[in-house]
Coordinates of C-alpha atoms in Angstrom, one line a residue:
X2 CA 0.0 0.0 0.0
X3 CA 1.2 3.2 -0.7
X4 CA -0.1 6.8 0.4
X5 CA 0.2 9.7 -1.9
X6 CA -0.2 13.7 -0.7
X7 CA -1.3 16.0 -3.0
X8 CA -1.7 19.8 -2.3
X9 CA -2.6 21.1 -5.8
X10 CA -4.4 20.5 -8.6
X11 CA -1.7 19.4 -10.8
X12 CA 0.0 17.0 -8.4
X13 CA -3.5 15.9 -8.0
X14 CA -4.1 15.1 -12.1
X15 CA -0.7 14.1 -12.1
X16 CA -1.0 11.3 -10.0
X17 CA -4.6 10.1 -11.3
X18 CA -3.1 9.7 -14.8
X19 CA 0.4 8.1 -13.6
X20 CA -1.7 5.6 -12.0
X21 CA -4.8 5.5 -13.7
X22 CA -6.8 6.1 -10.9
X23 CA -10.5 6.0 -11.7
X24 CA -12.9 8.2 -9.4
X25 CA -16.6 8.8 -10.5
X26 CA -15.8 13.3 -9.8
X27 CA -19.7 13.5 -10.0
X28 CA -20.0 10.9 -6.7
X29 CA -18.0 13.7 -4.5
X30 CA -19.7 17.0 -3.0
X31 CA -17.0 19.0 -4.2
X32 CA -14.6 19.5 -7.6
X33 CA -11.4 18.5 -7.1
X34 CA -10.3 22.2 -9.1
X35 CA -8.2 24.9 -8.1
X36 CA -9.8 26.7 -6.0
X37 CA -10.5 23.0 -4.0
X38 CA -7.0 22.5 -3.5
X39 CA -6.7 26.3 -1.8
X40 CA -7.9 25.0 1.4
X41 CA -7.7 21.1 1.1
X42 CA -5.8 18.5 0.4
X43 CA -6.3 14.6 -0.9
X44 CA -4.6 12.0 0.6
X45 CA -4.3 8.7 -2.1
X46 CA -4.6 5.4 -0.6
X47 CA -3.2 2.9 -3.4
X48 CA -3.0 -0.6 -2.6
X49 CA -2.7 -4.1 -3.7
X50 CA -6.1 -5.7 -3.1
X51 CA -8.0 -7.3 -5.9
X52 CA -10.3 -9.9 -6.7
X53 CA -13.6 -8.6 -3.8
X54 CA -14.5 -4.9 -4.0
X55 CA -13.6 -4.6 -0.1
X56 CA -16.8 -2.7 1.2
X57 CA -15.9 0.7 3.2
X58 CA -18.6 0.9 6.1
X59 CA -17.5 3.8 7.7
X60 CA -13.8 5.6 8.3
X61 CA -12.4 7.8 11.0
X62 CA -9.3 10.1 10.1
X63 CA -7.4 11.8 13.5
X64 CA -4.6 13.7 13.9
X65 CA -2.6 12.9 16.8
X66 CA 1.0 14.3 17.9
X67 CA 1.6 15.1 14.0
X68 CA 0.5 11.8 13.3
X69 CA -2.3 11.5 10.8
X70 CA -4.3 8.2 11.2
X71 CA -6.8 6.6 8.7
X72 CA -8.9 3.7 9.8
X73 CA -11.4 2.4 7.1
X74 CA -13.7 0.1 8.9
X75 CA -14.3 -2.6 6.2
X76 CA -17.4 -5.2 5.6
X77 CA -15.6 -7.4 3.0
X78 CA -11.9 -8.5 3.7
X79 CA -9.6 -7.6 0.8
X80 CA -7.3 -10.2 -1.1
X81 CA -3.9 -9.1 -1.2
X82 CA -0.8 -9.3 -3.8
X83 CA 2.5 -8.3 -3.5
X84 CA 2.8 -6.2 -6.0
X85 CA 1.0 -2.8 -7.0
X86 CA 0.0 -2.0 -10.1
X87 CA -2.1 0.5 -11.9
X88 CA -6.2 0.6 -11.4
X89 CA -5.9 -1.6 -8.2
X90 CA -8.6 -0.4 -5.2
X91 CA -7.6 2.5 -3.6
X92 CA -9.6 5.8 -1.5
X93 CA -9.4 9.4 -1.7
X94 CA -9.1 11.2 2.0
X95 CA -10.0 15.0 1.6
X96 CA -8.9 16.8 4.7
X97 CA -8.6 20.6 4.8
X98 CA -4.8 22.0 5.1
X99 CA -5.1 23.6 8.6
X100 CA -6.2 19.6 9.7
X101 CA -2.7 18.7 8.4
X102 CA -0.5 21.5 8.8
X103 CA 1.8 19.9 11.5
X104 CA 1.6 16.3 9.9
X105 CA 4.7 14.7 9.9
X106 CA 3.5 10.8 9.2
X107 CA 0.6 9.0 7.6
X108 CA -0.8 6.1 8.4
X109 CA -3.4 3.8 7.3
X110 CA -5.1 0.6 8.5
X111 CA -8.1 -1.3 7.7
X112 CA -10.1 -3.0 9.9

């Protein structure tokens, strides 16, 4: 699994297309535009799970002594490889730049 950071709109687009991320930008409240990235950022979670659509019930994102933590809490249990490759399952985390000023670290579990 790997997390990606991006601040602006053109490391946002950059990493979509690298990895061929697909995102439905009509499911999401917001556009991920310009003026989006002026007081947010997206975090990328890209891992190596195929095979079963794991099923996100809920998630809880924290920040904690420059420590940002991202549980998803999962219905259907993930089969994993060991390598990652482009279109695999991944989630976009959008949390606002004050929320992640201090952040030093990342990290990301599923339950």
């Amino acid at each position: 699994m790997r997390v990606f950071e991006a601040d602006t709109k053109g490391q946002f687009d950059k990493l979509v297309n690298k990895y061929k991320i697909r995102y439905d930008q009509y499911a999401y409240l917001y556009s991920f535009d310009k003026e989006f990235f002026r007081n947010n950022k997206v975090y990328i979670v890209h891992n190596n799970s195929y095979g079963a659509d794991t099923k996100i019930l809920s998630y809880s994102v924290i920040n904690e002594n420059d420590i940002i933590h991202i549980t998803f809490f999962t219905a259907i249990p993930s089969l994993q490889t060991d390598n990652i490759k482009e279109g695999y399952h991944g989630d976009l985390i959008v949390v606002s730049k004050e929320f992640a000023k201090d952040a030093k670290e990342v990290v990301v579990e599923y339950n």
